Every structure is written in structure tokens, then in C-alpha cells.
Amino acid sequence: MSRTVYLNGEYLPEEEAKVSVFDRGFLFADGVYEVTTVLDGKLIDFDGHAMRLSRSLNELEMKNPISKEDLLEVHRELVARNGIEDGLIYLQVTRGAADRDFAYPKDAEPTIVLFTQAKPGLSTSPQAEVGIKVIGIEDQRWGRRDIKTVQLLYPSMGKMMAKAAGCDDAWLVEDGFVTEGTSNNAYIVKDGVLITRHLGHEILHGITRAAVLRFAREAQMKVEERPFTLKEAQGADEAFITSASTFVMPVVEIDGAAIGTGKPGAVAARLREIYLEESRKAAV
Ligand code: PDD
């Protein structure tokens, strides 16, 4: 069945939603995006995603084509029109269509697109019971990973390298330290301490990361925001990733080395439980 998508102020059947071949998102990857989770028909962490969208647009001197109130309305309308119980809403804003030129155009109107992806049973993923396996690869992305741009080719390549190695995902390594996963933030747990890389230009400031660190601190866990190596991760008691679409997902193997017992750890399981419970309560 055809979905209803949102394009520049209109709700359209997906087949009728068309973007110009001159759109700078298509020609230059000159665009930013957000992915917001829907659970029980409600939005998880909408405010956080709307704030990060504004920040990404500001960093790229791009106009924000929509107010936060209208954006919430569009999200809710798409959830309703497409009957989404559990799933994702993808949002993309580009600088718009203009004659091809490296300099930003002065008068282009931004393009805004939103669509839904139904994911029945998203919060009860069987993968959370067994965990995922990751490989380490060199981080060859550009230097402003804190801006959520649509330049996702290297993360896609990383995912393919992981699949070729019989694994689920890759952790990216720069100057000897793990930055993050291809599309998620990376964590380890050692002697009860939760360790994840500090914020900066090197990683995306995950909305799920912020929530999980808050819940960990509220649960009196010690949190260290600092870089760690793959070797330190392989010697950890537990490892996991976070993102809007995976919540808290245990990592049980890194470059062939089992983490802890080789089974999902208790800290990751508990944080996943708290995250899902609290996010559901705060959903809008
Ligand atoms: N990815 N790091 C990167 C590089 C990401 O692409 C993402 C999100 C995250 C986690 O951010 P958040 O907790 O706000 O989802 C970290 C989304 C889910 C995606 O590209 O589909």
C-alpha cells in the first residue's frame, strides 16, 4: 500500500512526491536529517530531534523551513495517515534546488521531506536478546560528524564491510580511539563504570545517548565521557550501542573477541528497560 509522505507543505501519495534534479541534497549532499521513533503511535524524544535539527541547520547556515509546532503537527499527521503503531519517521531538509555551483545559492527555498517506516515490534527486537557483533574499521568520515548531514556513504560502506565479515555493524576508529558506530553511539562497561566518548565534532550528539546517560546517572551509575580503544573495549565487561532505532543494543563480540561472557550484559539490559519505560512515559 502506498504511503502518504510530506513534501514542502503537501501530503502526497509517495509516487507523486517529486524533488528537482537540481536539488542540492541530490547534487552536493547539502542536507540534514533526523530519525524519530514512534512507539504505540507516539513520538519518542521529539523535542531533542527538533533541537538537533535546528542546530544542524544553523551550523550549515541553512534556513529552517518549519516551526517546531508545525513540525510536530506534520509528524503526528503522518503517523495518523499511515497508521503507524511502531516505526520511524525520517525527516530531511536540503538547501533546495539551484543551478549547480559550489557556493551556497542566495535565493533557494529549502526542500523538506518526511516519510514513515512501519516497524512492527520495534521495541521487542529479538536481536536485543542475543546482541550484535561488530568489527573495528578506520573512521574515514569528514570532520563535522556533530552535524547530522545526509552524507552517509562511508557509514554504508562500513555496514557492508561488517556484513562481509559476518558481523552486524562497524565501530569507527580514529587516532587509535573509537569514535562511534556507523549509525549509533558506542559504549563499554568496566567494573560498573559506563564509558562513552565525550561530545565534540568527532561524533553525532545522539539524542538516545543524552537520555541513556541521564538515566544511568539517576541510577547512581558512574559515567566517564572519554575516548576508549578497541583493545580496552575487548577487555570490558559489557559493550553496547544506542540510537533512535535500536534503543540500547548489546554488543557481544568486537573483532572476533567475546565481550565479558559473550552474552548481553546486565547493565545494557537494565538501561534498555529503563530507556523504553521512561521514553514511553514521556512520548508525545
Ligand atoms: N542514526 N551516531 C551516528 C553516526 C548516527 O547516525 C546516529 C543515528 C547516532 C545516534 O543518534 P540518535 O540517538 O539521536 O538516534 C549516533 C540514525 C538512527 C540513522 O541514521 O538512521
PDB file of C-alpha atoms in Angstrom, residues 70-284:
ATOM      1  CA  ASP A  70       4.221  22.762  12.710  1.00  0.00           C
ATOM      2  CA  LEU A  71       6.874  20.058  12.597  1.00  0.00           C
ATOM      3  CA  LEU A  72       5.184  18.241  15.481  1.00  0.00           C
ATOM      4  CA  GLU A  73       1.871  18.530  13.667  1.00  0.00           C
ATOM      5  CA  VAL A  74       3.364  17.029  10.464  1.00  0.00           C
ATOM      6  CA  HIS A  75       4.885  14.130  12.429  1.00  0.00           C
ATOM      7  CA  ARG A  76       1.537  13.400  14.094  1.00  0.00           C
ATOM      8  CA  GLU A  77      -0.379  13.707  10.840  1.00  0.00           C
ATOM      9  CA  LEU A  78       1.928  11.228   9.092  1.00  0.00           C
ATOM     10  CA  VAL A  79       1.645   8.769  11.982  1.00  0.00           C
ATOM     11  CA  ALA A  80      -2.159   9.029  11.768  1.00  0.00           C
ATOM     12  CA  ARG A  81      -2.462   8.914   7.963  1.00  0.00           C
ATOM     13  CA  ASN A  82      -0.130   5.901   7.693  1.00  0.00           C
ATOM     14  CA  GLY A  83      -1.478   4.106  10.767  1.00  0.00           C
ATOM     15  CA  ILE A  84       1.949   3.762  12.384  1.00  0.00           C
ATOM     16  CA  GLU A  85       1.975   1.987  15.747  1.00  0.00           C
ATOM     17  CA  ASP A  86       5.697   1.224  15.944  1.00  0.00           C
ATOM     18  CA  GLY A  87       8.168   2.626  13.443  1.00  0.00           C
ATOM     19  CA  LEU A  88      10.284   5.564  12.386  1.00  0.00           C
ATOM     20  CA  ILE A  89       9.758   8.995  10.911  1.00  0.00           C
ATOM     21  CA  TYR A  90      12.511  10.165   8.583  1.00  0.00           C
ATOM     22  CA  LEU A  91      12.894  13.913   8.058  1.00  0.00           C
ATOM     23  CA  GLN A  92      15.224  15.598   5.581  1.00  0.00           C
ATOM     24  CA  VAL A  93      15.832  19.276   4.885  1.00  0.00           C
ATOM     25  CA  THR A  94      18.075  20.327   1.996  1.00  0.00           C
ATOM     26  CA  ARG A  95      19.234  23.748   0.839  1.00  0.00           C
ATOM     27  CA  GLY A  96      16.871  23.352  -2.120  1.00  0.00           C
ATOM     28  CA  ALA A  97      17.166  23.500  -5.914  1.00  0.00           C
ATOM     29  CA  ALA A  98      19.602  25.877  -7.612  1.00  0.00           C
ATOM     30  CA  ASP A  99      21.900  25.951 -10.634  1.00  0.00           C
ATOM     31  CA  ARG A 100      24.944  23.824  -9.817  1.00  0.00           C
ATOM     32  CA  ASP A 101      27.545  25.961  -8.049  1.00  0.00           C
ATOM     33  CA  PHE A 102      29.734  25.170  -5.037  1.00  0.00           C
ATOM     34  CA  ALA A 103      28.827  28.461  -3.382  1.00  0.00           C
ATOM     35  CA  TYR A 104      25.548  28.408  -1.448  1.00  0.00           C
ATOM     36  CA  PRO A 105      22.722  29.894  -3.563  1.00  0.00           C
ATOM     37  CA  LYS A 106      21.226  33.117  -2.165  1.00  0.00           C
ATOM     38  CA  ASP A 107      17.596  32.564  -3.038  1.00  0.00           C
ATOM     39  CA  ALA A 108      16.942  28.804  -2.950  1.00  0.00           C
ATOM     40  CA  GLU A 109      13.970  27.628  -0.899  1.00  0.00           C
ATOM     41  CA  PRO A 110      14.775  24.655   1.334  1.00  0.00           C
ATOM     42  CA  THR A 111      13.248  21.292   0.474  1.00  0.00           C
ATOM     43  CA  ILE A 112      11.587  19.465   3.355  1.00  0.00           C
ATOM     44  CA  VAL A 113      10.555  15.812   3.145  1.00  0.00           C
ATOM     45  CA  LEU A 114       9.149  13.489   5.790  1.00  0.00           C
ATOM     46  CA  PHE A 115       8.133   9.859   5.434  1.00  0.00           C
ATOM     47  CA  THR A 116       7.272   6.991   7.746  1.00  0.00           C
ATOM     48  CA  GLN A 117       8.674   3.480   8.018  1.00  0.00           C
ATOM     49  CA  ALA A 118       6.482   0.950   9.821  1.00  0.00           C
ATOM     50  CA  LYS A 119       8.500  -1.380  12.102  1.00  0.00           C
ATOM     51  CA  PRO A 120       6.079  -3.647  13.914  1.00  0.00           C
ATOM     52  CA  GLY A 121       7.613  -4.984  17.138  1.00  0.00           C
ATOM     53  CA  LEU A 122      10.449  -2.415  17.063  1.00  0.00           C
ATOM     54  CA  SER A 123      10.841  -2.389  20.846  1.00  0.00           C
ATOM     55  CA  THR A 124      10.831  -6.187  21.189  1.00  0.00           C
ATOM     56  CA  SER A 125      13.613  -6.876  18.677  1.00  0.00           C
ATOM     57  CA  PRO A 126      14.912 -10.458  19.131  1.00  0.00           C
ATOM     58  CA  GLN A 127      18.389  -9.089  18.404  1.00  0.00           C
ATOM     59  CA  ALA A 128      18.422  -7.405  21.822  1.00  0.00           C
ATOM     60  CA  GLU A 129      18.272 -10.912  23.376  1.00  0.00           C
ATOM     61  CA  VAL A 130      21.409 -12.132  21.590  1.00  0.00           C
ATOM     62  CA  GLY A 131      23.319  -8.913  20.921  1.00  0.00           C
ATOM     63  CA  ILE A 132      25.266  -7.818  17.849  1.00  0.00           C
ATOM     64  CA  LYS A 133      28.795  -8.420  16.584  1.00  0.00           C
ATOM     65  CA  VAL A 134      30.943  -5.528  15.409  1.00  0.00           C
ATOM     66  CA  ILE A 135      34.247  -5.042  13.618  1.00  0.00           C
ATOM     67  CA  GLY A 136      36.614  -2.099  14.001  1.00  0.00           C
ATOM     68  CA  ILE A 137      37.366  -0.023  10.887  1.00  0.00           C
ATOM     69  CA  GLU A 138      39.132   3.251  10.257  1.00  0.00           C
ATOM     70  CA  ASP A 139      36.898   6.328  10.601  1.00  0.00           C
ATOM     71  CA  GLN A 140      37.177   7.988   7.186  1.00  0.00           C
ATOM     72  CA  ARG A 141      34.217  10.381   7.520  1.00  0.00           C
ATOM     73  CA  TRP A 142      34.517  14.167   7.343  1.00  0.00           C
ATOM     74  CA  GLY A 143      35.363  16.173  10.456  1.00  0.00           C
ATOM     75  CA  ARG A 144      31.929  17.610  11.377  1.00  0.00           C
ATOM     76  CA  ARG A 145      30.090  14.473  12.455  1.00  0.00           C
ATOM     77  CA  ASP A 146      28.172  16.525  15.017  1.00  0.00           C
ATOM     78  CA  ILE A 147      26.118  17.894  12.094  1.00  0.00           C
ATOM     79  CA  LYS A 148      23.596  15.256  11.016  1.00  0.00           C
ATOM     80  CA  THR A 149      24.155  15.529   7.254  1.00  0.00           C
ATOM     81  CA  VAL A 150      22.903  13.107   4.614  1.00  0.00           C
ATOM     82  CA  GLN A 151      26.467  12.215   3.533  1.00  0.00           C
ATOM     83  CA  LEU A 152      26.165   8.586   4.600  1.00  0.00           C
ATOM     84  CA  LEU A 153      28.284   6.776   2.031  1.00  0.00           C
ATOM     85  CA  TYR A 154      31.144   5.857   4.361  1.00  0.00           C
ATOM     86  CA  PRO A 155      28.779   4.583   7.069  1.00  0.00           C
ATOM     87  CA  SER A 156      27.097   2.476   4.328  1.00  0.00           C
ATOM     88  CA  MET A 157      30.497   1.136   3.253  1.00  0.00           C
ATOM     89  CA  GLY A 158      31.245   0.334   6.894  1.00  0.00           C
ATOM     90  CA  LYS A 159      27.999  -1.589   7.206  1.00  0.00           C
ATOM     91  CA  MET A 160      28.906  -3.597   4.074  1.00  0.00           C
ATOM     92  CA  MET A 161      32.407  -4.322   5.444  1.00  0.00           C
ATOM     93  CA  ALA A 162      30.764  -5.592   8.641  1.00  0.00           C
ATOM     94  CA  LYS A 163      28.368  -7.823   6.680  1.00  0.00           C
ATOM     95  CA  ALA A 164      31.242  -9.187   4.580  1.00  0.00           C
ATOM     96  CA  ALA A 165      32.968 -10.141   7.845  1.00  0.00           C
ATOM     97  CA  GLY A 166      29.835 -11.925   9.094  1.00  0.00           C
ATOM     98  CA  CYS A 167      29.065  -9.141  11.591  1.00  0.00           C
ATOM     99  CA  ASP A 168      26.249  -6.658  12.153  1.00  0.00           C
ATOM    100  CA  ASP A 169      27.976  -3.298  12.337  1.00  0.00           C
ATOM    101  CA  ALA A 170      31.296  -1.477  12.498  1.00  0.00           C
ATOM    102  CA  TRP A 171      32.843   0.722  15.194  1.00  0.00           C
ATOM    103  CA  LEU A 172      34.848   3.550  13.679  1.00  0.00           C
ATOM    104  CA  VAL A 173      38.362   4.206  14.948  1.00  0.00           C
ATOM    105  CA  GLU A 174      40.295   7.475  14.652  1.00  0.00           C
ATOM    106  CA  ASP A 175      43.835   8.024  16.009  1.00  0.00           C
ATOM    107  CA  GLY A 176      43.510   4.728  17.874  1.00  0.00           C
ATOM    108  CA  PHE A 177      40.221   5.585  19.631  1.00  0.00           C
ATOM    109  CA  VAL A 178      36.645   4.533  18.908  1.00  0.00           C
ATOM    110  CA  THR A 179      34.501   7.448  17.778  1.00  0.00           C
ATOM    111  CA  GLU A 180      31.098   5.740  17.354  1.00  0.00           C
ATOM    112  CA  GLY A 181      29.237   3.097  15.325  1.00  0.00           C
ATOM    113  CA  THR A 182      28.200   3.608  11.685  1.00  0.00           C
ATOM    114  CA  SER A 183      24.802   4.927  12.813  1.00  0.00           C
ATOM    115  CA  ASN A 184      24.897   4.769  16.604  1.00  0.00           C
ATOM    116  CA  ASN A 185      26.922   5.786  19.666  1.00  0.00           C
ATOM    117  CA  ALA A 186      29.297   3.272  21.292  1.00  0.00           C
ATOM    118  CA  TYR A 187      29.710   2.351  24.992  1.00  0.00           C
ATOM    119  CA  ILE A 188      31.602  -0.037  27.216  1.00  0.00           C
ATOM    120  CA  VAL A 189      31.097  -1.010  30.865  1.00  0.00           C
ATOM    121  CA  LYS A 190      34.044  -1.916  33.110  1.00  0.00           C
ATOM    122  CA  ASP A 191      33.803  -2.576  36.872  1.00  0.00           C
ATOM    123  CA  GLY A 192      30.395  -0.896  36.949  1.00  0.00           C
ATOM    124  CA  VAL A 193      31.597   2.272  35.175  1.00  0.00           C
ATOM    125  CA  LEU A 194      29.855   3.319  31.963  1.00  0.00           C
ATOM    126  CA  ILE A 195      32.340   4.703  29.418  1.00  0.00           C
ATOM    127  CA  THR A 196      31.447   6.522  26.190  1.00  0.00           C
ATOM    128  CA  ARG A 197      33.269   9.049  24.049  1.00  0.00           C
ATOM    129  CA  HIS A 198      32.906  12.718  25.031  1.00  0.00           C
ATOM    130  CA  LEU A 199      30.957  15.107  22.776  1.00  0.00           C
ATOM    131  CA  GLY A 200      32.786  17.087  20.105  1.00  0.00           C
ATOM    132  CA  HIS A 201      32.962  17.390  16.321  1.00  0.00           C
ATOM    133  CA  GLU A 202      34.059  13.735  16.086  1.00  0.00           C
ATOM    134  CA  ILE A 203      30.670  12.159  16.891  1.00  0.00           C
ATOM    135  CA  LEU A 204      26.978  12.751  16.463  1.00  0.00           C
ATOM    136  CA  HIS A 205      25.438  14.033  19.689  1.00  0.00           C
ATOM    137  CA  GLY A 206      22.927  11.209  19.995  1.00  0.00           C
ATOM    138  CA  ILE A 207      19.525  12.024  21.424  1.00  0.00           C
ATOM    139  CA  THR A 208      19.348   8.472  22.789  1.00  0.00           C
ATOM    140  CA  ARG A 209      22.862   8.937  24.239  1.00  0.00           C
ATOM    141  CA  ALA A 210      21.749  12.000  26.220  1.00  0.00           C
ATOM    142  CA  ALA A 211      18.725  10.136  27.617  1.00  0.00           C
ATOM    143  CA  VAL A 212      20.656   6.963  28.476  1.00  0.00           C
ATOM    144  CA  LEU A 213      23.445   8.885  30.258  1.00  0.00           C
ATOM    145  CA  ARG A 214      20.810  10.780  32.261  1.00  0.00           C
ATOM    146  CA  PHE A 215      19.090   7.521  33.282  1.00  0.00           C
ATOM    147  CA  ALA A 216      22.444   5.891  34.143  1.00  0.00           C
ATOM    148  CA  ARG A 217      23.371   8.820  36.408  1.00  0.00           C
ATOM    149  CA  GLU A 218      19.924   8.784  38.014  1.00  0.00           C
ATOM    150  CA  ALA A 219      20.502   5.084  38.741  1.00  0.00           C
ATOM    151  CA  GLN A 220      23.746   6.125  40.562  1.00  0.00           C
ATOM    152  CA  MET A 221      25.999   4.615  37.883  1.00  0.00           C
ATOM    153  CA  LYS A 222      29.405   6.186  37.445  1.00  0.00           C
ATOM    154  CA  VAL A 223      29.728   7.632  33.918  1.00  0.00           C
ATOM    155  CA  GLU A 224      33.010   8.554  32.213  1.00  0.00           C
ATOM    156  CA  GLU A 225      32.785  10.527  28.964  1.00  0.00           C
ATOM    157  CA  ARG A 226      36.178   9.822  27.410  1.00  0.00           C
ATOM    158  CA  PRO A 227      37.743   8.038  24.436  1.00  0.00           C
ATOM    159  CA  PHE A 228      38.489   4.302  24.598  1.00  0.00           C
ATOM    160  CA  THR A 229      40.401   1.933  22.307  1.00  0.00           C
ATOM    161  CA  LEU A 230      39.159  -1.274  20.663  1.00  0.00           C
ATOM    162  CA  LYS A 231      41.570  -3.159  22.949  1.00  0.00           C
ATOM    163  CA  GLU A 232      40.015  -1.615  26.062  1.00  0.00           C
ATOM    164  CA  ALA A 233      36.565  -2.467  24.654  1.00  0.00           C
ATOM    165  CA  GLN A 234      37.576  -6.095  24.064  1.00  0.00           C
ATOM    166  CA  GLY A 235      38.608  -6.324  27.725  1.00  0.00           C
ATOM    167  CA  ALA A 236      35.393  -4.706  29.014  1.00  0.00           C
ATOM    168  CA  ASP A 237      32.658  -6.486  30.971  1.00  0.00           C
ATOM    169  CA  GLU A 238      29.973  -5.264  28.547  1.00  0.00           C
ATOM    170  CA  ALA A 239      29.550  -3.197  25.402  1.00  0.00           C
ATOM    171  CA  PHE A 240      26.515  -1.703  23.702  1.00  0.00           C
ATOM    172  CA  ILE A 241      25.286   0.885  21.206  1.00  0.00           C
ATOM    173  CA  THR A 242      22.449   3.406  21.293  1.00  0.00           C
ATOM    174  CA  SER A 243      20.345   5.079  18.594  1.00  0.00           C
ATOM    175  CA  ALA A 244      16.754   6.119  17.986  1.00  0.00           C
ATOM    176  CA  SER A 245      16.084   2.919  16.059  1.00  0.00           C
ATOM    177  CA  THR A 246      17.967   0.382  18.234  1.00  0.00           C
ATOM    178  CA  PHE A 247      17.464   1.989  21.702  1.00  0.00           C
ATOM    179  CA  VAL A 248      20.123   0.200  23.807  1.00  0.00           C
ATOM    180  CA  MET A 249      21.535  -2.778  21.877  1.00  0.00           C
ATOM    181  CA  PRO A 250      24.146  -5.099  23.441  1.00  0.00           C
ATOM    182  CA  VAL A 251      27.414  -5.785  21.597  1.00  0.00           C
ATOM    183  CA  VAL A 252      28.714  -9.291  22.320  1.00  0.00           C
ATOM    184  CA  GLU A 253      31.744  -9.507  20.035  1.00  0.00           C
ATOM    185  CA  ILE A 254      34.341  -6.996  18.764  1.00  0.00           C
ATOM    186  CA  ASP A 255      36.767  -8.106  16.037  1.00  0.00           C
ATOM    187  CA  GLY A 256      36.161 -11.746  16.968  1.00  0.00           C
ATOM    188  CA  ALA A 257      36.758 -11.279  20.720  1.00  0.00           C
ATOM    189  CA  ALA A 258      33.821 -12.124  23.002  1.00  0.00           C
ATOM    190  CA  ILE A 259      32.883  -9.304  25.382  1.00  0.00           C
ATOM    191  CA  GLY A 260      32.504 -10.429  29.003  1.00  0.00           C
ATOM    192  CA  THR A 261      30.580 -13.700  28.971  1.00  0.00           C
ATOM    193  CA  GLY A 262      29.839 -13.354  25.247  1.00  0.00           C
ATOM    194  CA  LYS A 263      26.163 -12.777  26.126  1.00  0.00           C
ATOM    195  CA  PRO A 264      24.264  -9.486  26.510  1.00  0.00           C
ATOM    196  CA  GLY A 265      25.185  -7.887  29.833  1.00  0.00           C
ATOM    197  CA  ALA A 266      23.003  -6.911  32.784  1.00  0.00           C
ATOM    198  CA  VAL A 267      23.786  -3.178  32.593  1.00  0.00           C
ATOM    199  CA  ALA A 268      22.779  -2.944  28.924  1.00  0.00           C
ATOM    200  CA  ALA A 269      19.599  -4.937  29.586  1.00  0.00           C
ATOM    201  CA  ARG A 270      18.669  -2.708  32.534  1.00  0.00           C
ATOM    202  CA  LEU A 271      19.384   0.537  30.645  1.00  0.00           C
ATOM    203  CA  ARG A 272      17.318  -0.707  27.701  1.00  0.00           C
ATOM    204  CA  GLU A 273      14.424  -1.435  30.052  1.00  0.00           C
ATOM    205  CA  ILE A 274      14.636   1.978  31.762  1.00  0.00           C
ATOM    206  CA  TYR A 275      15.043   3.790  28.433  1.00  0.00           C
ATOM    207  CA  LEU A 276      11.964   2.148  26.901  1.00  0.00           C
ATOM    208  CA  GLU A 277       9.869   2.654  30.039  1.00  0.00           C
ATOM    209  CA  GLU A 278      10.796   6.319  30.520  1.00  0.00           C
ATOM    210  CA  SER A 279      10.608   7.153  26.792  1.00  0.00           C
ATOM    211  CA  ARG A 280       7.120   5.689  26.564  1.00  0.00           C
ATOM    212  CA  LYS A 281       6.032   7.761  29.560  1.00  0.00           C
ATOM    213  CA  ALA A 282       7.395  10.976  28.025  1.00  0.00           C
ATOM    214  CA  ALA A 283       6.236  10.248  24.424  1.00  0.00           C
ATOM    215  CA  VAL A 284       4.050  12.889  22.749  1.00  0.00           C
TER     216      VAL A 284
END
